[in-house]
JSON list of C-alpha atoms in Angstrom, two decimals:
[
{"chain": "A", "resi": 6, "resn": "MET", "atom": "CA", "xyz": [0.25, -0.57, -0.58]},
{"chain": "A", "resi": 7, "resn": "ILE", "atom": "CA", "xyz": [0.71, 3.30, -0.87]},
{"chain": "A", "resi": 8, "resn": "ASN", "atom": "CA", "xyz": [1.61, 6.66, 1.46]},
{"chain": "A", "resi": 9, "resn": "THR", "atom": "CA", "xyz": [-1.11, 9.48, 0.11]},
{"chain": "A", "resi": 10, "resn": "TYR", "atom": "CA", "xyz": [0.44, 12.01, 0.94]},
{"chain": "A", "resi": 11, "resn": "GLU", "atom": "CA", "xyz": [4.30, 11.00, 0.38]},
{"chain": "A", "resi": 12, "resn": "THR", "atom": "CA", "xyz": [2.94, 10.62, -3.09]},
{"chain": "A", "resi": 13, "resn": "LEU", "atom": "CA", "xyz": [1.26, 13.67, -3.17]},
{"chain": "A", "resi": 14, "resn": "GLN", "atom": "CA", "xyz": [4.12, 15.39, -2.61]},
{"chain": "A", "resi": 15, "resn": "LYS", "atom": "CA", "xyz": [5.92, 13.32, -4.86]},
{"chain": "A", "resi": 16, "resn": "ILE", "atom": "CA", "xyz": [3.84, 14.21, -8.07]},
{"chain": "A", "resi": 17, "resn": "VAL", "atom": "CA", "xyz": [3.85, 17.46, -6.79]},
{"chain": "A", "resi": 18, "resn": "LYS", "atom": "CA", "xyz": [7.86, 17.39, -7.16]},
{"chain": "A", "resi": 19, "resn": "LEU", "atom": "CA", "xyz": [7.25, 15.85, -10.26]},
{"chain": "A", "resi": 20, "resn": "HIS", "atom": "CA", "xyz": [4.78, 18.20, -12.01]},
{"chain": "A", "resi": 21, "resn": "ALA", "atom": "CA", "xyz": [6.98, 20.80, -11.10]},
{"chain": "A", "resi": 22, "resn": "ALA", "atom": "CA", "xyz": [9.55, 19.31, -13.27]},
{"chain": "A", "resi": 23, "resn": "GLY", "atom": "CA", "xyz": [7.64, 18.43, -16.49]},
{"chain": "A", "resi": 24, "resn": "ASN", "atom": "CA", "xyz": [8.08, 14.99, -15.71]},
{"chain": "A", "resi": 25, "resn": "LEU", "atom": "CA", "xyz": [3.91, 14.84, -16.51]},
{"chain": "A", "resi": 26, "resn": "ARG", "atom": "CA", "xyz": [4.28, 11.17, -17.41]},
{"chain": "A", "resi": 27, "resn": "ASP", "atom": "CA", "xyz": [5.29, 9.97, -14.19]},
{"chain": "A", "resi": 28, "resn": "ALA", "atom": "CA", "xyz": [3.17, 12.09, -12.30]},
{"chain": "A", "resi": 29, "resn": "GLU", "atom": "CA", "xyz": [0.72, 10.63, -13.71]},
{"chain": "A", "resi": 30, "resn": "ILE", "atom": "CA", "xyz": [0.54, 7.38, -12.85]},
{"chain": "A", "resi": 31, "resn": "LEU", "atom": "CA", "xyz": [1.55, 8.16, -8.91]},
{"chain": "A", "resi": 32, "resn": "CYS", "atom": "CA", "xyz": [-1.99, 9.94, -9.13]},
{"chain": "A", "resi": 33, "resn": "ARG", "atom": "CA", "xyz": [-3.31, 6.87, -11.00]},
{"chain": "A", "resi": 34, "resn": "GLN", "atom": "CA", "xyz": [-1.97, 4.62, -8.24]},
{"chain": "A", "resi": 35, "resn": "ILE", "atom": "CA", "xyz": [-3.16, 6.71, -5.50]},
{"chain": "A", "resi": 36, "resn": "LEU", "atom": "CA", "xyz": [-7.17, 6.07, -7.29]},
{"chain": "A", "resi": 37, "resn": "GLU", "atom": "CA", "xyz": [-6.29, 2.88, -7.20]},
{"chain": "A", "resi": 38, "resn": "ASN", "atom": "CA", "xyz": [-6.47, 2.80, -3.59]},
{"chain": "A", "resi": 39, "resn": "GLU", "atom": "CA", "xyz": [-8.60, 5.26, -3.03]},
{"chain": "A", "resi": 40, "resn": "PRO", "atom": "CA", "xyz": [-11.07, 6.50, -5.56]},
{"chain": "A", "resi": 41, "resn": "GLY", "atom": "CA", "xyz": [-12.51, 9.37, -4.00]},
{"chain": "A", "resi": 42, "resn": "ASN", "atom": "CA", "xyz": [-9.35, 10.95, -3.45]},
{"chain": "A", "resi": 43, "resn": "ALA", "atom": "CA", "xyz": [-9.97, 14.64, -4.76]},
{"chain": "A", "resi": 44, "resn": "ASP", "atom": "CA", "xyz": [-6.47, 15.93, -4.56]},
{"chain": "A", "resi": 45, "resn": "ALA", "atom": "CA", "xyz": [-5.01, 12.61, -7.57]},
{"chain": "A", "resi": 46, "resn": "ASN", "atom": "CA", "xyz": [-7.86, 14.09, -9.76]},
{"chain": "A", "resi": 47, "resn": "HIS", "atom": "CA", "xyz": [-6.95, 17.43, -9.53]},
{"chain": "A", "resi": 48, "resn": "PHE", "atom": "CA", "xyz": [-3.42, 17.07, -10.20]},
{"chain": "A", "resi": 49, "resn": "LEU", "atom": "CA", "xyz": [-5.49, 14.70, -13.53]},
{"chain": "A", "resi": 50, "resn": "GLY", "atom": "CA", "xyz": [-7.38, 17.18, -14.66]},
{"chain": "A", "resi": 51, "resn": "ILE", "atom": "CA", "xyz": [-3.97, 20.10, -13.78]},
{"chain": "A", "resi": 52, "resn": "ILE", "atom": "CA", "xyz": [-2.47, 17.47, -16.55]},
{"chain": "A", "resi": 53, "resn": "ALA", "atom": "CA", "xyz": [-4.73, 16.69, -18.65]},
{"chain": "A", "resi": 54, "resn": "TYR", "atom": "CA", "xyz": [-5.35, 20.57, -19.27]},
{"chain": "A", "resi": 55, "resn": "GLU", "atom": "CA", "xyz": [-1.63, 21.70, -19.69]},
{"chain": "A", "resi": 56, "resn": "VAL", "atom": "CA", "xyz": [-1.70, 18.41, -22.26]},
{"chain": "A", "resi": 57, "resn": "GLY", "atom": "CA", "xyz": [-4.38, 20.43, -24.27]},
{"chain": "A", "resi": 58, "resn": "ASN", "atom": "CA", "xyz": [-7.43, 17.40, -22.86]},
{"chain": "A", "resi": 59, "resn": "LEU", "atom": "CA", "xyz": [-9.88, 19.60, -21.72]},
{"chain": "A", "resi": 60, "resn": "LYS", "atom": "CA", "xyz": [-12.47, 17.60, -22.13]},
{"chain": "A", "resi": 61, "resn": "ILE", "atom": "CA", "xyz": [-11.09, 15.30, -19.50]},
{"chain": "A", "resi": 62, "resn": "ALA", "atom": "CA", "xyz": [-9.51, 18.44, -17.70]},
{"chain": "A", "resi": 63, "resn": "LYS", "atom": "CA", "xyz": [-12.35, 19.22, -16.39]},
{"chain": "A", "resi": 64, "resn": "GLU", "atom": "CA", "xyz": [-13.89, 16.03, -15.50]},
{"chain": "A", "resi": 65, "resn": "TYR", "atom": "CA", "xyz": [-11.31, 15.08, -12.77]},
{"chain": "A", "resi": 66, "resn": "LEU", "atom": "CA", "xyz": [-11.46, 17.96, -12.16]},
{"chain": "A", "resi": 67, "resn": "GLU", "atom": "CA", "xyz": [-15.72, 18.73, -11.21]},
{"chain": "A", "resi": 68, "resn": "LYS", "atom": "CA", "xyz": [-15.51, 15.37, -9.57]},
{"chain": "A", "resi": 69, "resn": "ALA", "atom": "CA", "xyz": [-12.09, 17.10, -7.25]},
{"chain": "A", "resi": 70, "resn": "ILE", "atom": "CA", "xyz": [-14.61, 19.63, -7.00]},
{"chain": "A", "resi": 71, "resn": "GLY", "atom": "CA", "xyz": [-17.59, 16.95, -6.19]},
{"chain": "A", "resi": 72, "resn": "LEU", "atom": "CA", "xyz": [-15.20, 15.32, -3.52]},
{"chain": "A", "resi": 73, "resn": "ASN", "atom": "CA", "xyz": [-13.05, 18.44, -1.81]},
{"chain": "A", "resi": 74, "resn": "PRO", "atom": "CA", "xyz": [-15.65, 21.22, -2.58]},
{"chain": "A", "resi": 75, "resn": "ASN", "atom": "CA", "xyz": [-12.95, 23.72, -0.05]},
{"chain": "A", "resi": 76, "resn": "ASN", "atom": "CA", "xyz": [-10.18, 23.82, -2.98]},
{"chain": "A", "resi": 77, "resn": "PRO", "atom": "CA", "xyz": [-9.87, 26.86, -4.33]},
{"chain": "A", "resi": 78, "resn": "SER", "atom": "CA", "xyz": [-7.37, 25.96, -6.88]},
{"chain": "A", "resi": 79, "resn": "CYS", "atom": "CA", "xyz": [-9.69, 24.13, -8.62]},
{"chain": "A", "resi": 80, "resn": "TYR", "atom": "CA", "xyz": [-11.98, 26.40, -9.38]},
{"chain": "A", "resi": 81, "resn": "LEU", "atom": "CA", "xyz": [-9.02, 28.62, -10.92]},
{"chain": "A", "resi": 82, "resn": "ASN", "atom": "CA", "xyz": [-8.18, 25.50, -12.44]},
{"chain": "A", "resi": 83, "resn": "MET", "atom": "CA", "xyz": [-11.61, 24.94, -13.86]},
{"chain": "A", "resi": 84, "resn": "GLY", "atom": "CA", "xyz": [-11.51, 28.86, -14.70]},
{"chain": "A", "resi": 85, "resn": "ASN", "atom": "CA", "xyz": [-8.70, 28.53, -17.03]},
{"chain": "A", "resi": 86, "resn": "ILE", "atom": "CA", "xyz": [-9.98, 25.32, -18.68]},
{"chain": "A", "resi": 87, "resn": "VAL", "atom": "CA", "xyz": [-13.13, 27.54, -19.82]},
{"chain": "A", "resi": 88, "resn": "HIS", "atom": "CA", "xyz": [-11.49, 30.63, -20.48]},
{"chain": "A", "resi": 89, "resn": "ASP", "atom": "CA", "xyz": [-9.37, 28.52, -22.79]},
{"chain": "A", "resi": 90, "resn": "GLU", "atom": "CA", "xyz": [-13.03, 26.87, -24.52]},
{"chain": "A", "resi": 91, "resn": "GLY", "atom": "CA", "xyz": [-13.40, 30.67, -25.06]},
{"chain": "A", "resi": 92, "resn": "ARG", "atom": "CA", "xyz": [-16.25, 31.71, -22.99]},
{"chain": "A", "resi": 93, "resn": "LEU", "atom": "CA", "xyz": [-14.98, 34.60, -20.25]},
{"chain": "A", "resi": 94, "resn": "GLU", "atom": "CA", "xyz": [-17.33, 35.40, -18.49]},
{"chain": "A", "resi": 95, "resn": "GLU", "atom": "CA", "xyz": [-18.15, 31.87, -17.09]},
{"chain": "A", "resi": 96, "resn": "SER", "atom": "CA", "xyz": [-14.44, 31.91, -16.10]},
{"chain": "A", "resi": 97, "resn": "MET", "atom": "CA", "xyz": [-14.75, 34.55, -14.59]},
{"chain": "A", "resi": 98, "resn": "GLU", "atom": "CA", "xyz": [-17.35, 32.33, -11.53]},
{"chain": "A", "resi": 99, "resn": "TRP", "atom": "CA", "xyz": [-14.98, 30.15, -11.04]},
{"chain": "A", "resi": 100, "resn": "TYR", "atom": "CA", "xyz": [-12.55, 32.59, -10.69]},
{"chain": "A", "resi": 101, "resn": "GLU", "atom": "CA", "xyz": [-14.39, 34.95, -8.18]},
{"chain": "A", "resi": 102, "resn": "LYS", "atom": "CA", "xyz": [-15.26, 31.36, -6.65]},
{"chain": "A", "resi": 103, "resn": "SER", "atom": "CA", "xyz": [-11.87, 31.41, -6.43]},
{"chain": "A", "resi": 104, "resn": "VAL", "atom": "CA", "xyz": [-10.80, 34.29, -4.78]},
{"chain": "A", "resi": 105, "resn": "ALA", "atom": "CA", "xyz": [-13.55, 33.98, -2.19]},
{"chain": "A", "resi": 106, "resn": "PHE", "atom": "CA", "xyz": [-11.30, 31.74, -0.27]},
{"chain": "A", "resi": 107, "resn": "ASN", "atom": "CA", "xyz": [-7.61, 33.17, 1.91]},
{"chain": "A", "resi": 108, "resn": "TYR", "atom": "CA", "xyz": [-4.87, 31.09, -0.06]},
{"chain": "A", "resi": 109, "resn": "ALA", "atom": "CA", "xyz": [-1.31, 31.44, -0.99]},
{"chain": "A", "resi": 110, "resn": "GLU", "atom": "CA", "xyz": [-2.09, 31.59, -4.69]},
{"chain": "A", "resi": 111, "resn": "LYS", "atom": "CA", "xyz": [-4.80, 34.22, -4.73]},
{"chain": "A", "resi": 112, "resn": "GLN", "atom": "CA", "xyz": [-3.48, 36.85, -6.83]},
{"chain": "A", "resi": 113, "resn": "LYS", "atom": "CA", "xyz": [-3.75, 34.46, -9.29]},
{"chain": "A", "resi": 114, "resn": "ALA", "atom": "CA", "xyz": [-7.56, 34.21, -9.58]},
{"chain": "A", "resi": 115, "resn": "TYR", "atom": "CA", "xyz": [-7.50, 38.95, -9.86]},
{"chain": "A", "resi": 116, "resn": "ASN", "atom": "CA", "xyz": [-4.64, 38.21, -12.56]},
{"chain": "A", "resi": 117, "resn": "ASN", "atom": "CA", "xyz": [-7.18, 35.86, -14.20]},
{"chain": "A", "resi": 118, "resn": "LEU", "atom": "CA", "xyz": [-10.11, 37.55, -13.18]},
{"chain": "A", "resi": 119, "resn": "GLY", "atom": "CA", "xyz": [-8.29, 40.50, -14.38]},
{"chain": "A", "resi": 120, "resn": "VAL", "atom": "CA", "xyz": [-7.24, 38.99, -18.36]},
{"chain": "A", "resi": 121, "resn": "ALA", "atom": "CA", "xyz": [-11.43, 37.98, -18.26]},
{"chain": "A", "resi": 122, "resn": "LEU", "atom": "CA", "xyz": [-12.30, 41.32, -17.96]},
{"chain": "A", "resi": 123, "resn": "THR", "atom": "CA", "xyz": [-9.84, 42.84, -20.19]},
{"chain": "A", "resi": 124, "resn": "LYS", "atom": "CA", "xyz": [-11.02, 40.34, -23.13]},
{"chain": "A", "resi": 125, "resn": "LEU", "atom": "CA", "xyz": [-14.62, 41.08, -22.71]},
{"chain": "A", "resi": 126, "resn": "GLY", "atom": "CA", "xyz": [-13.68, 45.07, -23.11]},
{"chain": "A", "resi": 127, "resn": "ARG", "atom": "CA", "xyz": [-14.39, 45.60, -19.22]},
{"chain": "A", "resi": 128, "resn": "LEU", "atom": "CA", "xyz": [-11.44, 47.70, -18.48]},
{"chain": "A", "resi": 129, "resn": "ASP", "atom": "CA", "xyz": [-11.20, 49.80, -15.58]},
{"chain": "A", "resi": 130, "resn": "GLU", "atom": "CA", "xyz": [-13.13, 46.46, -13.78]},
{"chain": "A", "resi": 131, "resn": "ALA", "atom": "CA", "xyz": [-9.76, 44.79, -15.30]},
{"chain": "A", "resi": 132, "resn": "VAL", "atom": "CA", "xyz": [-7.81, 47.33, -13.51]},
{"chain": "A", "resi": 133, "resn": "GLU", "atom": "CA", "xyz": [-9.18, 46.78, -10.53]},
{"chain": "A", "resi": 134, "resn": "GLN", "atom": "CA", "xyz": [-8.75, 43.31, -10.39]},
{"chain": "A", "resi": 135, "resn": "LEU", "atom": "CA", "xyz": [-5.07, 43.26, -11.34]},
{"chain": "A", "resi": 136, "resn": "LYS", "atom": "CA", "xyz": [-4.02, 46.34, -9.10]},
{"chain": "A", "resi": 137, "resn": "LYS", "atom": "CA", "xyz": [-5.85, 43.97, -6.37]},
{"chain": "A", "resi": 138, "resn": "ALA", "atom": "CA", "xyz": [-2.79, 40.70, -7.82]},
{"chain": "A", "resi": 139, "resn": "ILE", "atom": "CA", "xyz": [-0.19, 43.37, -7.66]},
{"chain": "A", "resi": 140, "resn": "GLU", "atom": "CA", "xyz": [-1.12, 44.03, -3.37]},
{"chain": "A", "resi": 141, "resn": "ILE", "atom": "CA", "xyz": [-1.14, 40.10, -2.25]},
{"chain": "A", "resi": 142, "resn": "ASP", "atom": "CA", "xyz": [2.41, 39.64, -4.89]},
{"chain": "A", "resi": 143, "resn": "PRO", "atom": "CA", "xyz": [4.59, 42.39, -5.74]},
{"chain": "A", "resi": 144, "resn": "LYS", "atom": "CA", "xyz": [6.83, 40.69, -7.51]},
{"chain": "A", "resi": 145, "resn": "TYR", "atom": "CA", "xyz": [4.24, 39.16, -9.62]},
{"chain": "A", "resi": 146, "resn": "TYR", "atom": "CA", "xyz": [5.80, 39.91, -13.29]},
{"chain": "A", "resi": 147, "resn": "GLU", "atom": "CA", "xyz": [2.88, 38.46, -15.47]},
{"chain": "A", "resi": 148, "resn": "ALA", "atom": "CA", "xyz": [-0.01, 41.35, -13.31]},
{"chain": "A", "resi": 149, "resn": "TYR", "atom": "CA", "xyz": [2.09, 44.08, -14.53]},
{"chain": "A", "resi": 150, "resn": "ASN", "atom": "CA", "xyz": [2.34, 42.95, -17.44]},
{"chain": "A", "resi": 151, "resn": "ASN", "atom": "CA", "xyz": [-1.15, 41.69, -18.19]},
{"chain": "A", "resi": 152, "resn": "ILE", "atom": "CA", "xyz": [-2.41, 45.77, -16.31]},
{"chain": "A", "resi": 153, "resn": "GLY", "atom": "CA", "xyz": [0.11, 46.95, -18.92]},
{"chain": "A", "resi": 154, "resn": "GLU", "atom": "CA", "xyz": [-1.51, 45.16, -21.34]},
{"chain": "A", "resi": 155, "resn": "THR", "atom": "CA", "xyz": [-5.12, 46.72, -19.90]},
{"chain": "A", "resi": 156, "resn": "TYR", "atom": "CA", "xyz": [-3.13, 50.18, -19.76]},
{"chain": "A", "resi": 157, "resn": "LYS", "atom": "CA", "xyz": [-2.58, 49.95, -23.34]},
{"chain": "A", "resi": 158, "resn": "TYR", "atom": "CA", "xyz": [-6.05, 49.80, -24.16]},
{"chain": "A", "resi": 159, "resn": "LEU", "atom": "CA", "xyz": [-7.72, 52.85, -21.98]},
{"chain": "A", "resi": 160, "resn": "GLY", "atom": "CA", "xyz": [-4.85, 54.98, -23.31]},
{"chain": "A", "resi": 161, "resn": "MET", "atom": "CA", "xyz": [-3.05, 55.22, -20.66]},
{"chain": "A", "resi": 162, "resn": "TYR", "atom": "CA", "xyz": [0.60, 54.37, -22.97]},
{"chain": "A", "resi": 163, "resn": "ARG", "atom": "CA", "xyz": [3.15, 56.12, -19.60]},
{"chain": "A", "resi": 164, "resn": "GLU", "atom": "CA", "xyz": [1.40, 53.57, -17.11]},
{"chain": "A", "resi": 165, "resn": "ALA", "atom": "CA", "xyz": [1.27, 50.76, -19.78]},
{"chain": "A", "resi": 166, "resn": "LEU", "atom": "CA", "xyz": [5.53, 51.53, -19.83]},
{"chain": "A", "resi": 167, "resn": "GLU", "atom": "CA", "xyz": [6.17, 51.70, -16.15]},
{"chain": "A", "resi": 168, "resn": "SER", "atom": "CA", "xyz": [3.81, 48.08, -15.61]},
{"chain": "A", "resi": 169, "resn": "CYS", "atom": "CA", "xyz": [6.45, 47.19, -17.84]},
{"chain": "A", "resi": 170, "resn": "GLU", "atom": "CA", "xyz": [8.99, 48.12, -16.56]},
{"chain": "A", "resi": 171, "resn": "ASN", "atom": "CA", "xyz": [7.92, 46.79, -13.67]},
{"chain": "A", "resi": 172, "resn": "ALA", "atom": "CA", "xyz": [7.32, 43.55, -15.42]},
{"chain": "A", "resi": 173, "resn": "ILE", "atom": "CA", "xyz": [10.58, 42.99, -16.91]},
{"chain": "A", "resi": 174, "resn": "ARG", "atom": "CA", "xyz": [12.27, 44.79, -13.26]},
{"chain": "A", "resi": 175, "resn": "LEU", "atom": "CA", "xyz": [10.87, 41.67, -11.08]},
{"chain": "A", "resi": 176, "resn": "SER", "atom": "CA", "xyz": [11.99, 39.32, -14.53]},
{"chain": "A", "resi": 177, "resn": "PRO", "atom": "CA", "xyz": [14.48, 40.15, -17.49]},
{"chain": "A", "resi": 178, "resn": "GLU", "atom": "CA", "xyz": [13.73, 37.29, -19.39]},
{"chain": "A", "resi": 179, "resn": "PHE", "atom": "CA", "xyz": [9.98, 38.06, -19.80]},
{"chain": "A", "resi": 180, "resn": "VAL", "atom": "CA", "xyz": [9.39, 38.18, -23.10]},
{"chain": "A", "resi": 181, "resn": "ALA", "atom": "CA", "xyz": [5.53, 39.33, -23.28]},
{"chain": "A", "resi": 182, "resn": "ALA", "atom": "CA", "xyz": [7.05, 42.22, -21.20]},
{"chain": "A", "resi": 183, "resn": "ARG", "atom": "CA", "xyz": [9.60, 43.20, -23.76]},
{"chain": "A", "resi": 184, "resn": "TRP", "atom": "CA", "xyz": [7.05, 42.64, -26.48]},
{"chain": "A", "resi": 185, "resn": "ASN", "atom": "CA", "xyz": [4.00, 44.84, -25.07]},
{"chain": "A", "resi": 186, "resn": "ARG", "atom": "CA", "xyz": [7.64, 47.93, -24.13]},
{"chain": "A", "resi": 187, "resn": "SER", "atom": "CA", "xyz": [8.26, 47.36, -27.26]},
{"chain": "A", "resi": 188, "resn": "MET", "atom": "CA", "xyz": [4.53, 48.44, -28.80]},
{"chain": "A", "resi": 189, "resn": "LEU", "atom": "CA", "xyz": [3.87, 51.23, -26.45]},
{"chain": "A", "resi": 190, "resn": "TRP", "atom": "CA", "xyz": [7.11, 52.81, -27.58]},
{"chain": "A", "resi": 191, "resn": "PHE", "atom": "CA", "xyz": [6.09, 52.51, -30.91]},
{"chain": "A", "resi": 192, "resn": "LEU", "atom": "CA", "xyz": [2.70, 53.91, -30.10]},
{"chain": "A", "resi": 193, "resn": "MET", "atom": "CA", "xyz": [4.21, 57.18, -27.83]}
]
């Protein structure tokens, strides 16, 4: 019999290292012994999402949420899936469920809400959500880049440029921020 806690820790490490195949194998081993393990279902959903199988990802995440409705990461990941399907309004509902919890990665849900709002053209609301992400994590370079993108759409080029500069300062190799900065220089 496997130790579920230790196996889940291995899965986290394998996932972080990009070894999705071995992480999936370990998830399935857990589910052989504990079919109702919410964490293993959640990880299988994440893995399916990362390899582009959105249908299977949703099935695993729905099962994980049914087994443990108190895991905000499940809501965040479900939001990402429906966002990728182009259902932005629905993705925002999932992100809002995620931010209702107080957890370590809450800034990601605010960031993703901001991105969805930007894509929907609700730019002022997007800025509010992205600012919340940055307040929680002042080193969240993706959120700086995203708020810069939103400022650009608002015609606030100086603020956009400053946000891109912050993203680059925090992550000098972040290509998206460098691209956005060059587009801003062009626009200005």
